[in-house]
PDB file of C-alpha atoms (C1' of nucleotides) in Angstrom:
ATOM      1  CA  MET A 863      -0.043   0.039  -0.002  1.00 68.00           C
ATOM      2  CA  LYS A 864       1.217   3.593  -1.276  1.00 83.00           C
ATOM      3  CA  ARG A 865       1.592   5.220   2.158  1.00 94.00           C
ATOM      4  CA  GLN A 866       3.248   9.594   1.761  1.00 98.00           C
ATOM      5  CA  VAL A 867       2.992  11.438   4.713  1.00 98.00           C
ATOM      6  CA  LEU A 868       1.594  14.720   4.228  1.00 98.00           C
ATOM      7  CA  LEU A 869       4.683  17.481   4.136  1.00 98.00           C
ATOM      8  CA  GLN A 870       4.059  21.203   5.132  1.00 98.00           C
ATOM      9  CA  GLU A 871       3.602  22.469   1.903  1.00 98.00           C
ATOM     10  CA  PHE A 872       0.322  20.361   1.870  1.00 98.00           C
ATOM     11  CA  PHE A 873      -0.862  22.229   4.992  1.00 98.00           C
ATOM     12  CA  GLU A 874       0.724  25.618   3.654  1.00 98.00           C
ATOM     13  CA  ARG A 875      -2.427  26.595   2.051  1.00 98.00           C
ATOM     14  CA  SER A 876      -5.795  28.196   2.612  1.00 98.00           C
ATOM     15  CA  ALA A 877      -7.745  26.341   5.620  1.00 98.00           C
ATOM     16  CA  VAL A 878     -10.528  25.965   3.546  1.00 98.00           C
ATOM     17  CA  VAL A 879      -8.397  24.142   0.822  1.00 98.00           C
ATOM     18  CA  VAL A 880      -6.659  21.950   3.300  1.00 98.00           C
ATOM     19  CA  ALA A 881      -9.958  21.022   4.956  1.00 98.00           C
ATOM     20  CA  ARG A 882     -11.258  19.734   1.611  1.00 98.00           C
ATOM     21  CA  ASP A 883      -8.103  17.663   0.845  1.00 98.00           C
ATOM     22  CA  LEU A 884      -8.135  16.230   4.163  1.00 98.00           C
ATOM     23  CA  VAL A 885     -11.011  14.372   3.394  1.00 98.00           C
ATOM     24  CA  GLY A 886      -9.956  10.883   2.368  1.00 98.00           C
ATOM     25  CA  LYS A 887      -6.700  11.440   4.124  1.00 98.00           C
ATOM     26  CA  PHE A 888      -5.616   9.302   6.759  1.00 98.00           C
ATOM     27  CA  LEU A 889      -4.742  10.362  10.302  1.00 98.00           C
ATOM     28  CA  VAL A 890      -2.392   7.685  11.974  1.00 98.00           C
ATOM     29  CA  ARG A 891      -1.483   7.644  15.825  1.00 98.00           C
ATOM     30  CA  LYS A 892       1.494   5.544  16.788  1.00 98.00           C
ATOM     31  CA  ILE A 893       1.265   4.886  20.782  1.00 94.00           C
ATOM     32  CA  ARG A 894       3.732   2.429  22.449  1.00 93.00           C
ATOM     33  CA  GLY A 895       4.914   0.576  19.168  1.00 95.00           C
ATOM     34  CA  LYS A 896       1.038   0.608  18.286  1.00 96.00           C
ATOM     35  CA  GLU A 897      -0.131   2.144  14.941  1.00 97.00           C
ATOM     36  CA  ILE A 898      -3.777   3.083  14.066  1.00 97.00           C
ATOM     37  CA  ALA A 899      -4.443   4.767  10.726  1.00 98.00           C
ATOM     38  CA  LEU A 900      -8.026   5.960  10.210  1.00 98.00           C
ATOM     39  CA  MET A 901      -9.445   7.845   7.600  1.00 98.00           C
ATOM     40  CA  ILE A 902     -10.733  11.461   7.639  1.00 98.00           C
ATOM     41  CA  THR A 903     -14.291  12.103   7.194  1.00 98.00           C
ATOM     42  CA  GLU A 904     -15.127  15.451   8.275  1.00 98.00           C
ATOM     43  CA  THR A 905     -13.209  18.282   8.857  1.00 98.00           C
ATOM     44  CA  GLU A 906     -13.859  22.129   9.382  1.00 98.00           C
ATOM     45  CA  ALA A 907     -11.603  25.201   8.148  1.00 98.00           C
ATOM     46  CA  TYR A 908     -10.804  28.527  10.513  1.00 98.00           C
ATOM     47  CA  GLU A 909      -9.318  30.932   8.630  1.00 98.00           C
ATOM     48  CA  GLY A 910      -7.502  34.198   9.812  1.00 96.00           C
ATOM     49  CA  GLU A 911      -8.276  36.883  12.706  1.00 97.00           C
ATOM     50  CA  ASN A 912     -11.598  38.121  10.366  1.00 97.00           C
ATOM     51  CA  ASP A 913     -13.180  34.834  11.109  1.00 98.00           C
ATOM     52  CA  LEU A 914     -15.349  35.495  13.930  1.00 98.00           C
ATOM     53  CA  ALA A 915     -15.995  31.576  14.507  1.00 98.00           C
ATOM     54  CA  SER A 916     -11.941  31.337  14.898  1.00 98.00           C
ATOM     55  CA  HIS A 917     -10.191  31.815  18.385  1.00 98.00           C
ATOM     56  CA  ALA A 918      -7.837  33.875  16.477  1.00 98.00           C
ATOM     57  CA  SER A 919     -10.796  36.670  16.016  1.00 98.00           C
ATOM     58  CA  ARG A 920      -9.829  37.792  19.478  1.00 96.00           C
ATOM     59  CA  GLY A 921      -6.371  38.166  19.062  1.00 97.00           C
ATOM     60  CA  ARG A 922      -3.267  36.193  19.965  1.00 97.00           C
ATOM     61  CA  THR A 923      -3.548  34.561  23.839  1.00 98.00           C
ATOM     62  CA  ALA A 924      -1.729  31.734  25.330  1.00 97.00           C
ATOM     63  CA  ARG A 925      -4.350  29.089  24.219  1.00 98.00           C
ATOM     64  CA  ASN A 926      -4.514  29.909  20.665  1.00 98.00           C
ATOM     65  CA  ALA A 927      -0.516  30.815  20.177  1.00 98.00           C
ATOM     66  CA  PRO A 928      -0.180  27.833  18.019  1.00 98.00           C
ATOM     67  CA  MET A 929      -2.594  28.898  15.057  1.00 98.00           C
ATOM     68  CA  TRP A 930       0.596  31.361  14.372  1.00 98.00           C
ATOM     69  CA  ASP A 931       2.681  28.590  14.401  1.00 98.00           C
ATOM     70  CA  GLU A 932       4.005  27.170  10.648  1.00 98.00           C
ATOM     71  CA  ALA A 933       1.311  25.367   9.066  1.00 98.00           C
ATOM     72  CA  ARG A 934       1.392  21.646  10.087  1.00 98.00           C
ATOM     73  CA  HIS A 935       1.543  22.469  13.923  1.00 98.00           C
ATOM     74  CA  PHE A 936      -1.000  21.033  15.867  1.00 98.00           C
ATOM     75  CA  TYR A 937      -3.610  23.416  17.833  1.00 98.00           C
ATOM     76  CA  VAL A 938      -5.146  20.954  20.459  1.00 98.00           C
ATOM     77  CA  TYR A 939      -7.492  22.795  23.328  1.00 98.00           C
ATOM     78  CA  LEU A 940     -10.357  21.438  25.565  1.00 98.00           C
ATOM     79  CA  VAL A 941     -14.165  22.469  25.148  1.00 98.00           C
ATOM     80  CA  TYR A 942     -16.838  22.482  27.406  1.00 97.00           C
ATOM     81  CA  GLY A 943     -14.375  21.329  30.092  1.00 97.00           C
ATOM     82  CA  VAL A 944     -14.496  18.173  28.671  1.00 97.00           C
ATOM     83  CA  HIS A 945     -13.301  17.159  24.798  1.00 98.00           C
ATOM     84  CA  GLU A 946     -10.205  17.869  23.460  1.00 98.00           C
ATOM     85  CA  MET A 947      -9.883  19.461  19.896  1.00 98.00           C
ATOM     86  CA  LEU A 948      -7.520  18.512  17.685  1.00 98.00           C
ATOM     87  CA  ASN A 949      -6.760  21.408  14.718  1.00 98.00           C
ATOM     88  CA  VAL A 950      -3.428  21.331  12.155  1.00 98.00           C
ATOM     89  CA  VAL A 951      -2.391  24.701  11.631  1.00 98.00           C
ATOM     90  CA  THR A 952      -2.653  25.772   7.624  1.00 98.00           C
ATOM     91  CA  GLY A 953      -1.441  28.694   5.542  1.00 98.00           C
ATOM     92  CA  LYS A 954       1.453  30.954   5.866  1.00 98.00           C
ATOM     93  CA  HIS A 955       3.863  31.479   9.079  1.00 98.00           C
ATOM     94  CA  ASN A 956       2.628  34.055  11.573  1.00 98.00           C
ATOM     95  CA  TYR A 957      -1.218  33.910   9.996  1.00 98.00           C
ATOM     96  CA  PRO A 958      -4.103  32.214  12.169  1.00 98.00           C
ATOM     97  CA  ALA A 959      -5.626  29.375  10.351  1.00 98.00           C
ATOM     98  CA  ALA A 960      -6.574  25.780  11.251  1.00 98.00           C
ATOM     99  CA  VAL A 961      -8.363  22.694  10.457  1.00 98.00           C
ATOM    100  CA  LEU A 962     -10.401  20.955  13.000  1.00 98.00           C
ATOM    101  CA  VAL A 963     -10.970  17.258  12.408  1.00 98.00           C
ATOM    102  CA  ARG A 964     -14.030  16.502  13.230  1.00 98.00           C
ATOM    103  CA  GLY A 965     -14.432  12.933  12.258  1.00 98.00           C
ATOM    104  CA  VAL A 966     -12.775   9.602  11.425  1.00 98.00           C
ATOM    105  CA  GLU A 967     -14.216   6.713   9.714  1.00 97.00           C
ATOM    106  CA  GLY A 968     -16.146   4.701  12.937  1.00 95.00           C
ATOM    107  CA  CYS A 969     -16.163   8.160  14.796  1.00 97.00           C
ATOM    108  CA  THR A 970     -18.295  10.957  14.229  1.00 97.00           C
ATOM    109  CA  GLY A 971     -17.463  14.297  16.108  1.00 98.00           C
ATOM    110  CA  PRO A 972     -14.441  15.831  16.729  1.00 98.00           C
ATOM    111  CA  GLY A 973     -14.385  14.732  20.884  1.00 98.00           C
ATOM    112  CA  ARG A 974     -14.903  11.114  19.986  1.00 98.00           C
ATOM    113  CA  VAL A 975     -11.909  11.675  17.415  1.00 98.00           C
ATOM    114  CA  THR A 976      -9.513  12.494  19.775  1.00 98.00           C
ATOM    115  CA  ARG A 977     -11.061  10.129  22.745  1.00 98.00           C
ATOM    116  CA  ALA A 978     -10.491   7.335  20.064  1.00 97.00           C
ATOM    117  CA  LEU A 979      -6.894   8.421  19.238  1.00 98.00           C
ATOM    118  CA  ASN A 980      -5.650   8.661  22.667  1.00 98.00           C
ATOM    119  CA  VAL A 981      -5.172  12.642  21.633  1.00 98.00           C
ATOM    120  CA  THR A 982      -4.775  15.231  24.364  1.00 98.00           C
ATOM    121  CA  ARG A 983      -3.304  18.653  24.632  1.00 98.00           C
ATOM    122  CA  THR A 984       0.009  17.198  25.515  1.00 98.00           C
ATOM    123  CA  LEU A 985       0.154  17.683  21.284  1.00 98.00           C
ATOM    124  CA  ASN A 986      -0.595  21.053  21.400  1.00 98.00           C
ATOM    125  CA  GLY A 987       2.143  22.952  19.524  1.00 98.00           C
ATOM    126  CA  LYS A 988       4.258  19.721  18.327  1.00 98.00           C
ATOM    127  CA  ARG A 989       4.138  19.281  14.656  1.00 98.00           C
ATOM    128  CA  ALA A 990       2.516  16.772  12.405  1.00 98.00           C
ATOM    129  CA  VAL A 991       5.083  14.267  12.009  1.00 98.00           C
ATOM    130  CA  PRO A 992       5.377  10.508  12.753  1.00 98.00           C
ATOM    131  CA  GLU A 993       8.220  11.466  15.742  1.00 98.00           C
ATOM    132  CA  SER A 994       5.682  13.198  17.735  1.00 98.00           C
ATOM    133  CA  GLY A 995       3.298   9.601  17.218  1.00 98.00           C
ATOM    134  CA  LEU A 996       0.294  11.922  15.120  1.00 98.00           C
ATOM    135  CA  TRP A 997       0.281  12.524  11.587  1.00 98.00           C
ATOM    136  CA  PHE A 998      -1.221  12.514   8.464  1.00 98.00           C
ATOM    137  CA  GLU A 999      -1.225  10.184   5.354  1.00 98.00           C
ATOM    138  CA  ASP A1000      -2.282   9.853   1.747  1.00 98.00           C
ATOM    139  CA  ARG A1001      -2.922   6.340   1.400  1.00 98.00           C
ATOM    140  CA  GLY A1002      -3.953   6.476  -2.426  1.00 97.00           C
ATOM    141  CA  VAL A1003      -7.939   6.695  -1.785  1.00 97.00           C
ATOM    142  CA  ARG A1004      -9.387   8.920  -3.908  1.00 97.00           C
ATOM    143  CA  ILE A1005     -12.495  10.975  -3.054  1.00 97.00           C
ATOM    144  CA  ALA A1006     -14.955  12.093  -6.080  1.00 97.00           C
ATOM    145  CA  PRO A1007     -15.868  15.935  -5.240  1.00 96.00           C
ATOM    146  CA  ARG A1008     -19.159  14.898  -5.233  1.00 97.00           C
ATOM    147  CA  ARG A1009     -18.860  12.685  -2.095  1.00 98.00           C
ATOM    148  CA  ILE A1010     -17.675  15.600  -0.283  1.00 98.00           C
ATOM    149  CA  LYS A1011     -20.796  18.064   0.870  1.00 98.00           C
ATOM    150  CA  ARG A1012     -20.040  21.440   2.137  1.00 98.00           C
ATOM    151  CA  THR A1013     -22.140  22.994   5.114  1.00 98.00           C
ATOM    152  CA  PRO A1014     -21.514  25.835   7.555  1.00 98.00           C
ATOM    153  CA  ARG A1015     -19.702  24.808  10.743  1.00 98.00           C
ATOM    154  CA  VAL A1016     -21.136  23.539  13.753  1.00 97.00           C
ATOM    155  CA  GLY A1017     -21.445  24.993  16.758  1.00 96.00           C
ATOM    156  CA  VAL A1018     -20.594  28.342  15.787  1.00 96.00           C
ATOM    157  CA  ALA A1019     -23.964  30.633  15.673  1.00 94.00           C
ATOM    158  CA  TYR A1020     -22.124  33.512  17.422  1.00 95.00           C
ATOM    159  CA  ALA A1021     -20.125  34.497  14.637  1.00 95.00           C
ATOM    160  CA  GLY A1022     -22.214  36.550  12.401  1.00 94.00           C
ATOM    161  CA  ASP A1023     -21.694  36.138   8.538  1.00 96.00           C
ATOM    162  CA  TRP A1024     -19.309  33.963   9.158  1.00 97.00           C
ATOM    163  CA  ALA A1025     -21.476  31.443  10.810  1.00 97.00           C
ATOM    164  CA  SER A1026     -22.890  30.601   7.627  1.00 97.00           C
ATOM    165  CA  LYS A1027     -19.764  30.270   5.304  1.00 98.00           C
ATOM    166  CA  PRO A1028     -19.668  26.529   4.007  1.00 98.00           C
ATOM    167  CA  TYR A1029     -16.397  26.085   5.963  1.00 98.00           C
ATOM    168  CA  ARG A1030     -17.629  22.152   6.702  1.00 98.00           C
ATOM    169  CA  PHE A1031     -16.664  19.624   4.635  1.00 98.00           C
ATOM    170  CA  VAL A1032     -18.334  15.671   5.070  1.00 98.00           C
ATOM    171  CA  LEU A1033     -17.763  12.623   3.203  1.00 98.00           C
ATOM    172  CA  LEU A1034     -20.967  11.377   2.305  1.00 96.00           C
ATOM    173  CA  ASP A1035     -21.363   7.422   2.569  1.00 85.00           C
ATOM    174  CA  GLU A1036     -21.818   5.523  -0.284  1.00 75.00           C
ATOM    175  CA  LYS A1037     -25.133   4.369  -0.076  1.00 61.00           C
ATOM    176  CA  SER A1038     -26.890   7.399   1.755  1.00 54.00           C
ATOM    177  CA  ASN A1039     -27.485  10.514  -0.162  1.00 45.00           C
ATOM    178  CA  ARG A1040     -28.175  12.515   3.304  1.00 44.00           C
ATOM    179  CA  GLY A1041     -26.372  13.242   6.001  1.00 44.00           C
ATOM    180  CA  GLY A1042     -22.517  11.789   5.808  1.00 46.00           C
ATOM    181  CA  VAL A1043     -21.177   8.800   7.485  1.00 49.00           C
ATOM    182  CA  THR A1044     -23.755   6.337   8.682  1.00 45.00           C
ATOM    183  CA  ALA A1045     -25.651   7.417  11.806  1.00 40.00           C
ATOM    184  CA  SER A1046     -26.229   3.974  12.799  1.00 36.00           C
ATOM    185  CA  ARG A1047     -22.461   2.198  13.128  1.00 36.00           C
ATOM    186  CA  ARG A1048     -20.923   4.893  15.681  1.00 37.00           C
ATOM    187  CA  SER A1049     -18.441   2.844  17.655  1.00 38.00           C
ATOM    188  CA  ARG A1050     -19.115   3.542  21.280  1.00 36.00           C
ATOM    189  CA  ARG A1051     -15.978   3.244  23.388  1.00 36.00           C
ATOM    190  CA  SER A1052     -13.064   2.612  20.772  1.00 39.00           C
ATOM    191  CA  THR A1053      -9.629   3.380  22.484  1.00 38.00           C
ATOM    192  CA  VAL A1054      -5.837   3.321  21.874  1.00 41.00           C
ATOM    193  CA  GLN A1055      -3.118   2.430  24.345  1.00 37.00           C
TER     194      GLN A1055
ATOM    195  C1'  DA B 957     -33.513  18.556  27.024  1.00 78.49           C
ATOM    196  C1'  DC B 958     -29.922  19.035  29.638  1.00 78.49           C
ATOM    197  C1'  DG B 959     -25.808  18.779  32.822  1.00 78.49           C
ATOM    198  C1'  DA B 960     -20.953  17.715  33.143  1.00 78.49           C
ATOM    199  C1'  DT B 961     -16.716  19.702  34.129  1.00 78.49           C
ATOM    200  C1'  DG B 962     -12.689  22.771  33.408  1.00 78.49           C
ATOM    201  C1'  DA B 963      -9.970  26.187  31.245  1.00 78.49           C
ATOM    202  C1'  DT B 964     -10.237  30.915  28.779  1.00 78.49           C
ATOM    203  C1'  DG B 965     -10.529  35.760  28.573  1.00 78.49           C
ATOM    204  C1'  DA B 966     -12.919  39.707  29.594  1.00 78.49           C
ATOM    205  C1'  DA B 967     -14.633  42.162  33.263  1.00 78.49           C
ATOM    206  C1'  DC B 968     -14.860  44.198  37.565  1.00 78.49           C
TER     207       DC B 968
ATOM    208  C1'  DT C 691     -10.844  37.649  41.560  1.00 78.49           C
ATOM    209  C1'  DT C 692     -15.268  36.292  39.756  1.00 78.49           C
ATOM    210  C1'  DC C 693     -18.294  35.112  35.808  1.00 78.49           C
ATOM    211  C1'  DA C 694     -20.243  34.174  31.636  1.00 78.49           C
ATOM    212  C1'  DT C 695     -18.972  31.363  27.626  1.00 78.49           C
ATOM    213  C1'  DC C 696     -17.663  27.753  25.005  1.00 78.49           C
ATOM    214  C1'  DA C 697     -15.063  24.305  17.607  1.00 78.49           C
ATOM    215  C1'  DT C 698     -19.574  18.667  22.565  1.00 78.49           C
ATOM    216  C1'  DC C 699     -21.152  14.783  24.099  1.00 78.49           C
ATOM    217  C1'  DG C 700     -23.920  10.857  26.710  1.00 78.49           C
ATOM    218  C1'  DT C 701     -27.720   9.949  29.126  1.00 78.49           C
ATOM    219  C1'  DA C 702     -32.810  11.289  29.467  1.00 78.49           C
TER     220       DA C 702
END
DNA sequence: ACGATGATGAAC
DNA sequence: TTCATCATCGTA
């Protein structure tokens, strides 16, 4: 099988383009010698300081500082005191933009993705390279554009005009036309150790 | 429909 | 230092 680690140049583009292109790519996690690779099925783009849905819109703070890093760095934070959110930084250095990984195969929802792959804030600010234990790969899966649905982002109703921008990308299920990856088979309690 | 659960950022 | 809010999820 062809395995190509996604390099910095892949992420050095606009967040919207990277978000779209990440659908069908693989998120790979290595813990204690074991590797698990899951295809990405859902993403969202957060594009620049003008994007009112982005943490970057309030300016640079201790939490969101990784968004200003070079592309391919991770931005991981906690929401609702419960869920770790996994983002990859995109675009030029010092331009705050990132893509949120919202779903992988068998796992819908950003909090479930991080729980399934044991991703926490210890990865915040690290690079998406094999040495860090979490990275992205192209494994040769080709996704027809028709299979990717664009919608507004989730949970950002406060963001004014930016709330309705179609910055969310969802891989449609092969057999169903409505609503992304099958809702029926969500694995509950998957973990990697 | 709602509570969990804790960090963050802005106000006081 | 206090307080409202939060890029969500599981149970009801």
